[in-house]
PDB file with SEQRES, HELIX, SHEET and CRYST1 records, atoms N, CA, C and O in Angstrom:
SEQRES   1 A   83  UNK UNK UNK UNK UNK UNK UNK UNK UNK UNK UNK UNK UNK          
SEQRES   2 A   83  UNK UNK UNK UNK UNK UNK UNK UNK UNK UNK UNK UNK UNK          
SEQRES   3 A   83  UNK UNK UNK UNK UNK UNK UNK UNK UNK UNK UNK UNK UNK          
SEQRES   4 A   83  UNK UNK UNK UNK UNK UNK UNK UNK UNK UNK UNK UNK UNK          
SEQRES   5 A   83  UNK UNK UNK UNK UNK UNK UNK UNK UNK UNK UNK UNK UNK          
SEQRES   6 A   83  UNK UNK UNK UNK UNK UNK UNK UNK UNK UNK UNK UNK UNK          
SEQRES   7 A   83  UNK UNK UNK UNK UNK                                          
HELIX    1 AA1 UNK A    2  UNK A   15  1                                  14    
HELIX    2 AA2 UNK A   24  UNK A   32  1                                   9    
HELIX    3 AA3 UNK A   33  UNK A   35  5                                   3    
HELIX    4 AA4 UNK A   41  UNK A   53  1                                  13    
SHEET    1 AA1 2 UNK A  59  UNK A  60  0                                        
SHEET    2 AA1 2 UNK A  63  UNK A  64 -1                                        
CRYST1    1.000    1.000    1.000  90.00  90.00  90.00 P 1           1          
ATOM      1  N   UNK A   1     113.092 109.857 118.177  1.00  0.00           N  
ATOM      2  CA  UNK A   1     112.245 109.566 117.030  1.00  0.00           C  
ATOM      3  C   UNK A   1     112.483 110.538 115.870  1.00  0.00           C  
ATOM      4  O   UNK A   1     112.522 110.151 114.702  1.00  0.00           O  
ATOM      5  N   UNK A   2     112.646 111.861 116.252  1.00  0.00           N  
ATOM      6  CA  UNK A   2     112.969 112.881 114.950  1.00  0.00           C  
ATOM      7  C   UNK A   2     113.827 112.373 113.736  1.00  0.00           C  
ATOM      8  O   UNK A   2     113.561 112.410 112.535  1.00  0.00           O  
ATOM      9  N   UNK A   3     115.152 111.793 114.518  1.00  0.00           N  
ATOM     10  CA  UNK A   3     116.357 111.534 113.285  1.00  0.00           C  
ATOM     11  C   UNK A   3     115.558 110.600 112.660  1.00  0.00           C  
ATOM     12  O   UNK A   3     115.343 110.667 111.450  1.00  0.00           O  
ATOM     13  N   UNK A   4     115.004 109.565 113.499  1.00  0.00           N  
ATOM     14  CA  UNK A   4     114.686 108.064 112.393  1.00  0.00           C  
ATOM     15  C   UNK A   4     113.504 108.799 111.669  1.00  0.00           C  
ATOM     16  O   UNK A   4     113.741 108.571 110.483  1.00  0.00           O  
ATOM     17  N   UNK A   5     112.709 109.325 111.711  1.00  0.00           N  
ATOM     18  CA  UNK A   5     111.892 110.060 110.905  1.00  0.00           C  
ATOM     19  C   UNK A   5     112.501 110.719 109.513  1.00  0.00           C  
ATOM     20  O   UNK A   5     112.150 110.510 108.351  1.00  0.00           O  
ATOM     21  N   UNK A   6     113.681 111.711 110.107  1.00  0.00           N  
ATOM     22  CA  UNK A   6     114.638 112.542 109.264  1.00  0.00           C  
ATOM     23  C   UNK A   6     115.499 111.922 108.228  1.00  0.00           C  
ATOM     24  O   UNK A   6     115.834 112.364 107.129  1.00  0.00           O  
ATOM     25  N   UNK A   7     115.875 110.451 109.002  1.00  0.00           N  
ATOM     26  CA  UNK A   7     116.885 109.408 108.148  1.00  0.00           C  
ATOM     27  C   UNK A   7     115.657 108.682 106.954  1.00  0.00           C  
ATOM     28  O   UNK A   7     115.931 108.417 105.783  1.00  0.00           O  
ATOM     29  N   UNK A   8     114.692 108.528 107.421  1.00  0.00           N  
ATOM     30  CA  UNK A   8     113.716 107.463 106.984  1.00  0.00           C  
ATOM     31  C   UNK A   8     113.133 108.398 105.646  1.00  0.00           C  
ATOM     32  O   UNK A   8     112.819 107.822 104.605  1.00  0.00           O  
ATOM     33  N   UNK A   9     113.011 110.020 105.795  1.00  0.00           N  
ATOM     34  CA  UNK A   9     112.882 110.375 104.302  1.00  0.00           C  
ATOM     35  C   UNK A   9     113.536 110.965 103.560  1.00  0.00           C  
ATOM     36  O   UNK A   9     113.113 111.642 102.623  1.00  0.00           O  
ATOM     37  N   UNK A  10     114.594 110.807 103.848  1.00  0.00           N  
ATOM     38  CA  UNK A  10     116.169 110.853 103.360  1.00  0.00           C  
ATOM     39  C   UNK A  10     116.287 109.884 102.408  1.00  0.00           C  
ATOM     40  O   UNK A  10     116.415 110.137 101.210  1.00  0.00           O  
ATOM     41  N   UNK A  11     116.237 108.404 103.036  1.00  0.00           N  
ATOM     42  CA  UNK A  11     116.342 107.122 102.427  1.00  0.00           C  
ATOM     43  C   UNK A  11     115.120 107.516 101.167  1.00  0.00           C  
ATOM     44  O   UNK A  11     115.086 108.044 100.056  1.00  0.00           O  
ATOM     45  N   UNK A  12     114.347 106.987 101.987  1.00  0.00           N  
ATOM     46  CA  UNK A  12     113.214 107.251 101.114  1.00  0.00           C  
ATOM     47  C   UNK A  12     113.061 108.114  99.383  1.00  0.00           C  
ATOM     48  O   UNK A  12     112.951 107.841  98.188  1.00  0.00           O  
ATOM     49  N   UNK A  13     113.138 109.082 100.168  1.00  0.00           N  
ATOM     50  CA  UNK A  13     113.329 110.255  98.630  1.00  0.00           C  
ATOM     51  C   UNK A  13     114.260 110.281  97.863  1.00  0.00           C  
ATOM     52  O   UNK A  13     114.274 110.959  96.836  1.00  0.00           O  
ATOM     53  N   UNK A  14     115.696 109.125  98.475  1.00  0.00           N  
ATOM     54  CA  UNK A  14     116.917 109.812  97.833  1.00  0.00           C  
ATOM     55  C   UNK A  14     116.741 108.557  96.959  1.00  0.00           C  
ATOM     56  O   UNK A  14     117.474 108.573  95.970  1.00  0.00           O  
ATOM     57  N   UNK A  15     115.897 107.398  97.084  1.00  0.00           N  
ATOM     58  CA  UNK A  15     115.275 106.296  96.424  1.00  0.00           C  
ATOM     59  C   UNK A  15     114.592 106.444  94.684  1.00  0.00           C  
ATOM     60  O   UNK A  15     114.647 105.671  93.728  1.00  0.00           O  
ATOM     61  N   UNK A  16     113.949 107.845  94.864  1.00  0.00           N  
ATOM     62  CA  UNK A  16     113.126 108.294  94.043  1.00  0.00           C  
ATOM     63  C   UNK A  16     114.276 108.262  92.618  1.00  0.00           C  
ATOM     64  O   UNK A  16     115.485 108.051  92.718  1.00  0.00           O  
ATOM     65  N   UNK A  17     113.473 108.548  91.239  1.00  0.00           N  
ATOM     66  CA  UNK A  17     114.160 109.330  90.411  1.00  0.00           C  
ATOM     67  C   UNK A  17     114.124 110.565  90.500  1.00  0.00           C  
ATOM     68  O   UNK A  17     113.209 111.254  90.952  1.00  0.00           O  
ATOM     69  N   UNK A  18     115.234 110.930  90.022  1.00  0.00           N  
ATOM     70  CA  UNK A  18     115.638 112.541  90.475  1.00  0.00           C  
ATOM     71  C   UNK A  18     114.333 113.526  90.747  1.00  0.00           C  
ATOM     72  O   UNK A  18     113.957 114.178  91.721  1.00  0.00           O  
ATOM     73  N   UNK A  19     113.756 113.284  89.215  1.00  0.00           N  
ATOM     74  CA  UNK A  19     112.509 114.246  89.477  1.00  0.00           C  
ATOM     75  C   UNK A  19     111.295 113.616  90.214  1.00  0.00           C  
ATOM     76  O   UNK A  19     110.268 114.264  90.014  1.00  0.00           O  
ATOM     77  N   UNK A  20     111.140 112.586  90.970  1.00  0.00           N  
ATOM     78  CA  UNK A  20     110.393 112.100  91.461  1.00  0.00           C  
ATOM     79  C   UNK A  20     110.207 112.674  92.962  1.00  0.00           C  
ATOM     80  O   UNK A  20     111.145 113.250  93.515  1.00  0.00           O  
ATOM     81  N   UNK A  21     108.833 112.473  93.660  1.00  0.00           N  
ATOM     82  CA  UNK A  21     108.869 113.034  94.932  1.00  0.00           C  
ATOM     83  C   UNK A  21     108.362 111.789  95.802  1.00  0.00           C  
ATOM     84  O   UNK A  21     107.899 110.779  95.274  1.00  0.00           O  
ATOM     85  N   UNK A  22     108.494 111.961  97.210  1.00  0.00           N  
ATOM     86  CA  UNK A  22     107.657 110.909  97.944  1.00  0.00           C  
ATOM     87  C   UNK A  22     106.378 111.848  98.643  1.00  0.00           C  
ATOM     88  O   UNK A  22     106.416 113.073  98.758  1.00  0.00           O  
ATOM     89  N   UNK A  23     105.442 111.117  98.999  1.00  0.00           N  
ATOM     90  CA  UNK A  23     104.113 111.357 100.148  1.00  0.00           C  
ATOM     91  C   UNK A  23     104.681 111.715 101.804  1.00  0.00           C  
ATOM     92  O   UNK A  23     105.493 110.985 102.373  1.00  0.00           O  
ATOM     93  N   UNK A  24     104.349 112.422 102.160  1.00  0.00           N  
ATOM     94  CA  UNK A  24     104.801 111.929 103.892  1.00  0.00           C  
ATOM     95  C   UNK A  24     104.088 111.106 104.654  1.00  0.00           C  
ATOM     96  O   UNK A  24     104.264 110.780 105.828  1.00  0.00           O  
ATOM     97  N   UNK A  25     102.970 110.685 103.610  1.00  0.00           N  
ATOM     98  CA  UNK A  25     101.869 109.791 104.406  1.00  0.00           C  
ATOM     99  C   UNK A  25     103.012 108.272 103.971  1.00  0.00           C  
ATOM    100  O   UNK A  25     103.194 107.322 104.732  1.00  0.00           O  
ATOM    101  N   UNK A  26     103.628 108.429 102.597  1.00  0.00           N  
ATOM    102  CA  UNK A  26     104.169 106.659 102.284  1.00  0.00           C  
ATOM    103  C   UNK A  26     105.187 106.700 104.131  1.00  0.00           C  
ATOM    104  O   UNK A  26     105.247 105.833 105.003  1.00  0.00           O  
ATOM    105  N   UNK A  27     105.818 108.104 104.063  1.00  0.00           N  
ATOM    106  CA  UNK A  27     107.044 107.303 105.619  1.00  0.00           C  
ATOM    107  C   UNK A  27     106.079 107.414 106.385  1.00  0.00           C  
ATOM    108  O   UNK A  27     105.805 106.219 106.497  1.00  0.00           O  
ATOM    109  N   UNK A  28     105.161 108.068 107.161  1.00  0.00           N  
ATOM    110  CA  UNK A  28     104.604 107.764 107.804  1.00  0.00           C  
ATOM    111  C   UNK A  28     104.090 106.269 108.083  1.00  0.00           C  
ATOM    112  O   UNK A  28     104.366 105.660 109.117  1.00  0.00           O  
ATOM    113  N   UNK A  29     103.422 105.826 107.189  1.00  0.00           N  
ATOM    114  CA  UNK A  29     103.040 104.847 107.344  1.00  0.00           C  
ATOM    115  C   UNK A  29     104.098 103.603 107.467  1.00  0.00           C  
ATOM    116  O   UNK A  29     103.943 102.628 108.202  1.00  0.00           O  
ATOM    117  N   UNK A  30     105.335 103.871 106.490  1.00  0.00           N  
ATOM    118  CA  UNK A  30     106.788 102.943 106.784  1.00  0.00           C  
ATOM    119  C   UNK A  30     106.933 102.956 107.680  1.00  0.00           C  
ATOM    120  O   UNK A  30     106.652 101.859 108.163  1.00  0.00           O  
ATOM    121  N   UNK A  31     107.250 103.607 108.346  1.00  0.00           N  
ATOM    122  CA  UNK A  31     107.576 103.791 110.402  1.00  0.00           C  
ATOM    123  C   UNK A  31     106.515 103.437 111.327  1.00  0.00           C  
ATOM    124  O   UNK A  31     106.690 102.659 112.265  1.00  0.00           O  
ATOM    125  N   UNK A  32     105.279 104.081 111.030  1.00  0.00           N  
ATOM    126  CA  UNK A  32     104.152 103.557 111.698  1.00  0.00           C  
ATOM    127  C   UNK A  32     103.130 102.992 111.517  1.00  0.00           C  
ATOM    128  O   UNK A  32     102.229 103.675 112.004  1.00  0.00           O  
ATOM    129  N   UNK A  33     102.746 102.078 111.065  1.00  0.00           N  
ATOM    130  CA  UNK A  33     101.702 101.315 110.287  1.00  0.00           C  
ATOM    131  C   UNK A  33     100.679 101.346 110.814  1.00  0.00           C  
ATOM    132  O   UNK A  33      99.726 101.823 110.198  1.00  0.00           O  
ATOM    133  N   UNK A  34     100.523 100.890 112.032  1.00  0.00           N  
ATOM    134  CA  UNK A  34      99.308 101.268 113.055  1.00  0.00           C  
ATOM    135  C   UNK A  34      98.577 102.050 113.291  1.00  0.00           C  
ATOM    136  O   UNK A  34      97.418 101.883 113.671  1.00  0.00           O  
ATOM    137  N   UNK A  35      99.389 103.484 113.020  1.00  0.00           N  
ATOM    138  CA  UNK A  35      98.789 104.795 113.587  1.00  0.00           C  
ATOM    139  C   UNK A  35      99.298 106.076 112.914  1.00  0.00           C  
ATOM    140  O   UNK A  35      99.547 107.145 113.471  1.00  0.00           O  
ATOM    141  N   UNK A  36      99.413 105.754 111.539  1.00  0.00           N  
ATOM    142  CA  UNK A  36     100.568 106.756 111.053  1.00  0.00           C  
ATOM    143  C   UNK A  36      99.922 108.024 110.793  1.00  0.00           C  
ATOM    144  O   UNK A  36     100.547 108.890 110.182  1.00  0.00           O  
ATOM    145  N   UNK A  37      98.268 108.309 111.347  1.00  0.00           N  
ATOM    146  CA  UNK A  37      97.981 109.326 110.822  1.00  0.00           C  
ATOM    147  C   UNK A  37      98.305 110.254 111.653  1.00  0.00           C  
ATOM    148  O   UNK A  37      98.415 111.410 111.244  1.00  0.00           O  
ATOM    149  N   UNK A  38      98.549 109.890 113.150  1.00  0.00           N  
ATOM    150  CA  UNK A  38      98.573 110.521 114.178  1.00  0.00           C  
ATOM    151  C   UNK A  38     100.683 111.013 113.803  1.00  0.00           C  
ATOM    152  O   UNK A  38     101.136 112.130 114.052  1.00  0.00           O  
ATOM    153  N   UNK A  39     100.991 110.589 113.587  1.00  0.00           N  
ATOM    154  CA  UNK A  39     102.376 111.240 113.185  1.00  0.00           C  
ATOM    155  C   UNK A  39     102.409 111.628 111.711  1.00  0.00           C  
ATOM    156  O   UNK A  39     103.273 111.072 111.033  1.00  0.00           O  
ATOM    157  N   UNK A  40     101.558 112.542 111.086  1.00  0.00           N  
ATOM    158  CA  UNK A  40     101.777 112.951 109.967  1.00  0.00           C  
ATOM    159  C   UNK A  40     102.706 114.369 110.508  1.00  0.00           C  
ATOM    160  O   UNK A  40     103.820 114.552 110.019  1.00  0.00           O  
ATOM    161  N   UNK A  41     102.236 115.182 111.381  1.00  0.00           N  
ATOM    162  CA  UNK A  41     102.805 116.259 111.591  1.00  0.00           C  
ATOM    163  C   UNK A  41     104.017 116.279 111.891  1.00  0.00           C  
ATOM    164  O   UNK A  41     104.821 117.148 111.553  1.00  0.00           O  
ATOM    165  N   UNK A  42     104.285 115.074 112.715  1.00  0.00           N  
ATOM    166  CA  UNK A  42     105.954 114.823 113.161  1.00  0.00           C  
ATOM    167  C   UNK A  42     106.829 114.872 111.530  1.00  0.00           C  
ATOM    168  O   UNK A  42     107.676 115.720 111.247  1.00  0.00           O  
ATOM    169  N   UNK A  43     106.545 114.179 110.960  1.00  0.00           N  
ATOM    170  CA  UNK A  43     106.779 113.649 109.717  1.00  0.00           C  
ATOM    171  C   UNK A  43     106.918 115.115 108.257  1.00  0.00           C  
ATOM    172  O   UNK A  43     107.712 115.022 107.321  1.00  0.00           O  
ATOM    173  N   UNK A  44     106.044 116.193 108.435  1.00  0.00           N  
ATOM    174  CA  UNK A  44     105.695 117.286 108.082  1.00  0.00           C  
ATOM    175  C   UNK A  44     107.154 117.974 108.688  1.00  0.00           C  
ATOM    176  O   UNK A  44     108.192 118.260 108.090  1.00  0.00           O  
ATOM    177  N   UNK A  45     106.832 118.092 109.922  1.00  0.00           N  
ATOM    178  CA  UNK A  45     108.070 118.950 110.423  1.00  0.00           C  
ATOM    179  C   UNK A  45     109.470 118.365 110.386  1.00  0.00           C  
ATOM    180  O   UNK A  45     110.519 118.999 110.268  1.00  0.00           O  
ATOM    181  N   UNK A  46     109.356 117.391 110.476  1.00  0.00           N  
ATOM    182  CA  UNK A  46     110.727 117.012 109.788  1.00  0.00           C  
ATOM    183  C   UNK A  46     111.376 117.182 108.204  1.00  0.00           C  
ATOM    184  O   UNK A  46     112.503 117.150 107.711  1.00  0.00           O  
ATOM    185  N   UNK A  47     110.104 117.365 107.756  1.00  0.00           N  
ATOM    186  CA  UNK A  47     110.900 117.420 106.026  1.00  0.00           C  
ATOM    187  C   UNK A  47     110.580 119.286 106.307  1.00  0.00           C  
ATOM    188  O   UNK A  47     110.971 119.999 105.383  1.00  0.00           O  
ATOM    189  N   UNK A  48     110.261 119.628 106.878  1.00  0.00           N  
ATOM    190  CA  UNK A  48     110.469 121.478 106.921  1.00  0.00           C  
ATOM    191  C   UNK A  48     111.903 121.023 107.500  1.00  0.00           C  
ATOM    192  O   UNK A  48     112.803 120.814 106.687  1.00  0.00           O  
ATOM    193  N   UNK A  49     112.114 120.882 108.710  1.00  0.00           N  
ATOM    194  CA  UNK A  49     113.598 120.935 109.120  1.00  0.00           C  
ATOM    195  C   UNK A  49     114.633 120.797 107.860  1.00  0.00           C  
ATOM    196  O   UNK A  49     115.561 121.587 107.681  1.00  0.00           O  
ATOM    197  N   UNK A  50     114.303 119.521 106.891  1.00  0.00           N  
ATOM    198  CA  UNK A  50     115.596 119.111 105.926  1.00  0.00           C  
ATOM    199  C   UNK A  50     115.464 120.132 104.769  1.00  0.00           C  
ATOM    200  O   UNK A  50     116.448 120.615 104.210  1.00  0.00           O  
ATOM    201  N   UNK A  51     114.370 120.385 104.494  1.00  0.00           N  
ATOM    202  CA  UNK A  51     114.576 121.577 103.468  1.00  0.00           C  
ATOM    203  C   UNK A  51     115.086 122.731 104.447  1.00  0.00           C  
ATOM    204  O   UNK A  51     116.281 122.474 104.597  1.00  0.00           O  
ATOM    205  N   UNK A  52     114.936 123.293 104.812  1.00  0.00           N  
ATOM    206  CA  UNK A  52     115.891 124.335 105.365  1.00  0.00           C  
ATOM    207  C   UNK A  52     117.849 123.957 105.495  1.00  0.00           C  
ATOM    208  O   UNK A  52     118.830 124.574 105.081  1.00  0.00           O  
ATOM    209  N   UNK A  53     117.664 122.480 106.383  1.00  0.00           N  
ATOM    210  CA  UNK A  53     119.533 122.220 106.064  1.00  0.00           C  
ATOM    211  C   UNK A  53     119.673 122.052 104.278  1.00  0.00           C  
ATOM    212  O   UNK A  53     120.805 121.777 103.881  1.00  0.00           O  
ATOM    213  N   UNK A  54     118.972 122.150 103.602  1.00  0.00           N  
ATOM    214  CA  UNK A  54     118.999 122.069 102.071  1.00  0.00           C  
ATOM    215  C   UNK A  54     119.424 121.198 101.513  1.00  0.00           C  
ATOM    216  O   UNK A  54     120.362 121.177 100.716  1.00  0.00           O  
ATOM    217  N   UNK A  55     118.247 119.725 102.168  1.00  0.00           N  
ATOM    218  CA  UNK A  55     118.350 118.187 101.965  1.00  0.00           C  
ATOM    219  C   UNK A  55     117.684 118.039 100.870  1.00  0.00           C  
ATOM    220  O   UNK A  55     118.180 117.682  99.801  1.00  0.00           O  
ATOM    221  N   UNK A  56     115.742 118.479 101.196  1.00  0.00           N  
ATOM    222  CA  UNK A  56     115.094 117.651 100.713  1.00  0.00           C  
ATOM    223  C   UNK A  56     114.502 119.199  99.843  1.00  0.00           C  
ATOM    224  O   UNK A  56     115.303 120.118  99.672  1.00  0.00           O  
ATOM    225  N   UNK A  57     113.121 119.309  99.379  1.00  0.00           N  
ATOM    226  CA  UNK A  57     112.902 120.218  98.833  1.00  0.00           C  
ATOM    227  C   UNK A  57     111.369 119.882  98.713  1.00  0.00           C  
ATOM    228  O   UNK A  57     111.144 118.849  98.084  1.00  0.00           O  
ATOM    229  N   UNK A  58     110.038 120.702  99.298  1.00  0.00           N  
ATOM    230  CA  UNK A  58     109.020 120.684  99.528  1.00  0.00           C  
ATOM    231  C   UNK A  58     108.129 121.000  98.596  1.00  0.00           C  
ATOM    232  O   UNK A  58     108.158 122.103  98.049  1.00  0.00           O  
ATOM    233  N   UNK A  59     107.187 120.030  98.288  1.00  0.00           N  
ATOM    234  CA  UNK A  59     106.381 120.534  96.841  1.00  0.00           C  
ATOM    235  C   UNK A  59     105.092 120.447  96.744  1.00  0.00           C  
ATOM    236  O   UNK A  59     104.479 119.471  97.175  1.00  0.00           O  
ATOM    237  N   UNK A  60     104.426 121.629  96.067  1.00  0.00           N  
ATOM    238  CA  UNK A  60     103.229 121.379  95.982  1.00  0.00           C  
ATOM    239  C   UNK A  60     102.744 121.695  94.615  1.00  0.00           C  
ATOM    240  O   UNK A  60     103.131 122.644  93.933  1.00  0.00           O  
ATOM    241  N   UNK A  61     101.856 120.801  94.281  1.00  0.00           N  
ATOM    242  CA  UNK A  61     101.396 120.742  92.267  1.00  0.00           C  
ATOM    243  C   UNK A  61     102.787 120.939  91.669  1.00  0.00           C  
ATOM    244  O   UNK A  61     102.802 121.777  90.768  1.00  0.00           O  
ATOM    245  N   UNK A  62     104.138 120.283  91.996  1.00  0.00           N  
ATOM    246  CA  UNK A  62     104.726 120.320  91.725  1.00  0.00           C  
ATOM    247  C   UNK A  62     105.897 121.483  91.535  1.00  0.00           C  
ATOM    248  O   UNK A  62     106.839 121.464  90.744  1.00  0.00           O  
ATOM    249  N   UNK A  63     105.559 122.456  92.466  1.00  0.00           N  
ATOM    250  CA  UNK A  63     106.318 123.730  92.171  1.00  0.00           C  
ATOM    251  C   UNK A  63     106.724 123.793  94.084  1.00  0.00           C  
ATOM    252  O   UNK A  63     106.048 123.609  95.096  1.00  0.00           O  
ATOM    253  N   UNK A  64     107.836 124.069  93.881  1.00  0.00           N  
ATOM    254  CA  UNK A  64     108.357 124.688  95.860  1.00  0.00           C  
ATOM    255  C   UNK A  64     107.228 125.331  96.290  1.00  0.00           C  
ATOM    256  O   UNK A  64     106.271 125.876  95.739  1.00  0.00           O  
ATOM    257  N   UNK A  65     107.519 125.165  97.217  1.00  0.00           N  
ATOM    258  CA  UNK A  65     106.525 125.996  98.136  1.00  0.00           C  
ATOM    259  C   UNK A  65     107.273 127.058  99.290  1.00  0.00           C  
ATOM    260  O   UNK A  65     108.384 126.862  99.783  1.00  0.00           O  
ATOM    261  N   UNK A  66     106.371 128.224  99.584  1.00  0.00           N  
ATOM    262  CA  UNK A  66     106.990 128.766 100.614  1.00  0.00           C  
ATOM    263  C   UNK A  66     106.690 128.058 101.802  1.00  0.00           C  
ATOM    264  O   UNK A  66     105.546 127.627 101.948  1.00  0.00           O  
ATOM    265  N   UNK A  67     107.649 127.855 102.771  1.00  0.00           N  
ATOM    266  CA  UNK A  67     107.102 127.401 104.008  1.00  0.00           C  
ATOM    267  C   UNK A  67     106.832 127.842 105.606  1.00  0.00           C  
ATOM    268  O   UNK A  67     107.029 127.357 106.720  1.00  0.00           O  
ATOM    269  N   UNK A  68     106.301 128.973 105.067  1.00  0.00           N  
ATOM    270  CA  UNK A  68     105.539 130.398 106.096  1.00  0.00           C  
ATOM    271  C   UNK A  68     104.066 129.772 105.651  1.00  0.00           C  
ATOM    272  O   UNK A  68     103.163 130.039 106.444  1.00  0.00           O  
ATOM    273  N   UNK A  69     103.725 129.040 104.589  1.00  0.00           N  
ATOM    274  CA  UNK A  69     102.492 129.197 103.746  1.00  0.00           C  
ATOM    275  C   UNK A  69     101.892 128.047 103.348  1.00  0.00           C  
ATOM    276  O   UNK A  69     100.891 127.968 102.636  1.00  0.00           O  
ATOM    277  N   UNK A  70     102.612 127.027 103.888  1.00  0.00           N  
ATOM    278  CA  UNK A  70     102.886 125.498 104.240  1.00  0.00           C  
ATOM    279  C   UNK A  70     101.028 124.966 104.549  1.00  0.00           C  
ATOM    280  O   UNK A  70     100.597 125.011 105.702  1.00  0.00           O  
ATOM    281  N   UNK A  71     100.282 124.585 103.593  1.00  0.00           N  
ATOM    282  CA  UNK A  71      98.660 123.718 103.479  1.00  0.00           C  
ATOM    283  C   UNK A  71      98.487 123.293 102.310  1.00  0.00           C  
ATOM    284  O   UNK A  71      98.567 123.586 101.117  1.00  0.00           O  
ATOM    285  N   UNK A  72      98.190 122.409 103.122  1.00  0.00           N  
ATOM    286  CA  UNK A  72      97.486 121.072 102.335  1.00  0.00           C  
ATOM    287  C   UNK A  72      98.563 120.108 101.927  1.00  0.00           C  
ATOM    288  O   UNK A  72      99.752 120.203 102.228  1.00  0.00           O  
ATOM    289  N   UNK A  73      97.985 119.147 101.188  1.00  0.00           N  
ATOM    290  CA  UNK A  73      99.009 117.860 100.625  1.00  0.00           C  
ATOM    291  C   UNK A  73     100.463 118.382  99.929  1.00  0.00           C  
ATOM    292  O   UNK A  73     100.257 119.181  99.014  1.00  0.00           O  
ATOM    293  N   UNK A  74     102.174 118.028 100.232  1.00  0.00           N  
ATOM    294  CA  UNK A  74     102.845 118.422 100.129  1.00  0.00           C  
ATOM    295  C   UNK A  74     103.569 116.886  99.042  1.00  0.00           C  
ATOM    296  O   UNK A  74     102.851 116.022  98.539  1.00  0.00           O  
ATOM    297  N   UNK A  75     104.695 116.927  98.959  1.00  0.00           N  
ATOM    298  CA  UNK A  75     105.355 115.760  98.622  1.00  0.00           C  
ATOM    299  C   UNK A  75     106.646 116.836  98.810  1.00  0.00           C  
ATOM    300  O   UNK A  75     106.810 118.056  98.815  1.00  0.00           O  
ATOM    301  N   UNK A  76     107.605 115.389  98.990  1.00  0.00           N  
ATOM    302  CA  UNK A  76     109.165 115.394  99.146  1.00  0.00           C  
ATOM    303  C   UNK A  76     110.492 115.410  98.158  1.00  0.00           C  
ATOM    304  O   UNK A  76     110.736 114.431  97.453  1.00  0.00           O  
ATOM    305  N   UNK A  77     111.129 116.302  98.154  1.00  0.00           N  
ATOM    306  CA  UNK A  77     111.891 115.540  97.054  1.00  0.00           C  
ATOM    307  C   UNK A  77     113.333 115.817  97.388  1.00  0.00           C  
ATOM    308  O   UNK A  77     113.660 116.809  98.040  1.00  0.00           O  
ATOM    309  N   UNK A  78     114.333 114.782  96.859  1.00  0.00           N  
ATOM    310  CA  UNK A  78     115.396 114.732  97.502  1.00  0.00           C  
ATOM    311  C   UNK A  78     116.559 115.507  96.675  1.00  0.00           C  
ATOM    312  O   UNK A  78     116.940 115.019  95.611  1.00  0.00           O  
ATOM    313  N   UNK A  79     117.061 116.578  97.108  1.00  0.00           N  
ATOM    314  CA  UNK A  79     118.158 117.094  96.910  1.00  0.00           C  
ATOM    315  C   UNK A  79     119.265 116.483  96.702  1.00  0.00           C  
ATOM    316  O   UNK A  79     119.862 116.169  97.732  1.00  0.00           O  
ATOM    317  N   UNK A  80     119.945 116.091  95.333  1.00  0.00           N  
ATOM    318  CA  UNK A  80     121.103 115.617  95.492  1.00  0.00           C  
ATOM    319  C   UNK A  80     122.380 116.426  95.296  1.00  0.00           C  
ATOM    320  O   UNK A  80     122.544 117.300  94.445  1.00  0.00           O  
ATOM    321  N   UNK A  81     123.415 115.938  96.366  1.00  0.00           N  
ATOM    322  CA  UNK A  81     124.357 116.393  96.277  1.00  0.00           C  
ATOM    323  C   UNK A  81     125.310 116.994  94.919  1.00  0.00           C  
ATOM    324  O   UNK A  81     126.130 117.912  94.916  1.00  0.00           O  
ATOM    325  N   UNK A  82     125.001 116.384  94.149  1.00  0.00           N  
ATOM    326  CA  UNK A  82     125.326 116.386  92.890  1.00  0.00           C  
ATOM    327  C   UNK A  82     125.348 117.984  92.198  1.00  0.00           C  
ATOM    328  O   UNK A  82     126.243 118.614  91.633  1.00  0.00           O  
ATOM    329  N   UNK A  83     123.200 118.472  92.695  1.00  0.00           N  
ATOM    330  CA  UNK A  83     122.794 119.276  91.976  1.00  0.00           C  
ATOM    331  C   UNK A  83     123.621 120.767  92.436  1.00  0.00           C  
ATOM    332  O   UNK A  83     123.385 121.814  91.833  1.00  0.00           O  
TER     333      UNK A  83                                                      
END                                                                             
């Protein structure tokens, strides 16, 4: 389940405009519709995993965040290769 999680906000974010971010509640709920609240954390720790391989990039009020320090509502945003 991790990768399809990992692939799913990959897709997802790399969807966005550049400066745009996603929710982890929108994949959550893409993957699990039923019950997606109960995998928010799966979903959380997976976008910590991709920001660290230096995929995605973790945000809060719009500014990075440290992620030792990681609360409350976050959004996603996708690193492009490009940058």
């Amino acid at each position: 389940m991790p990768s399809n999680i990992s692939q799913t906000i990959l897709k997802m974010a790399s969807q966005r405009a550049p400066d745009k971010t996603v929710c982890p509640s929108e994949i959550a709920r893409a993957l699990f519709p039923d019950d997606w609240r109960k995998h928010m954390a799966d979903v959380r720790n997976e976008a910590i995993k991709l920001q660290e391989a230096g995929e995605v990039q973790i945000t809060q009020k719009g500014k990075a965040v440290n992620l030792e320090h990681l609360k409350g509502p976050v959004r996603i945003k996708f690193i492009s290769p490009q940058s």
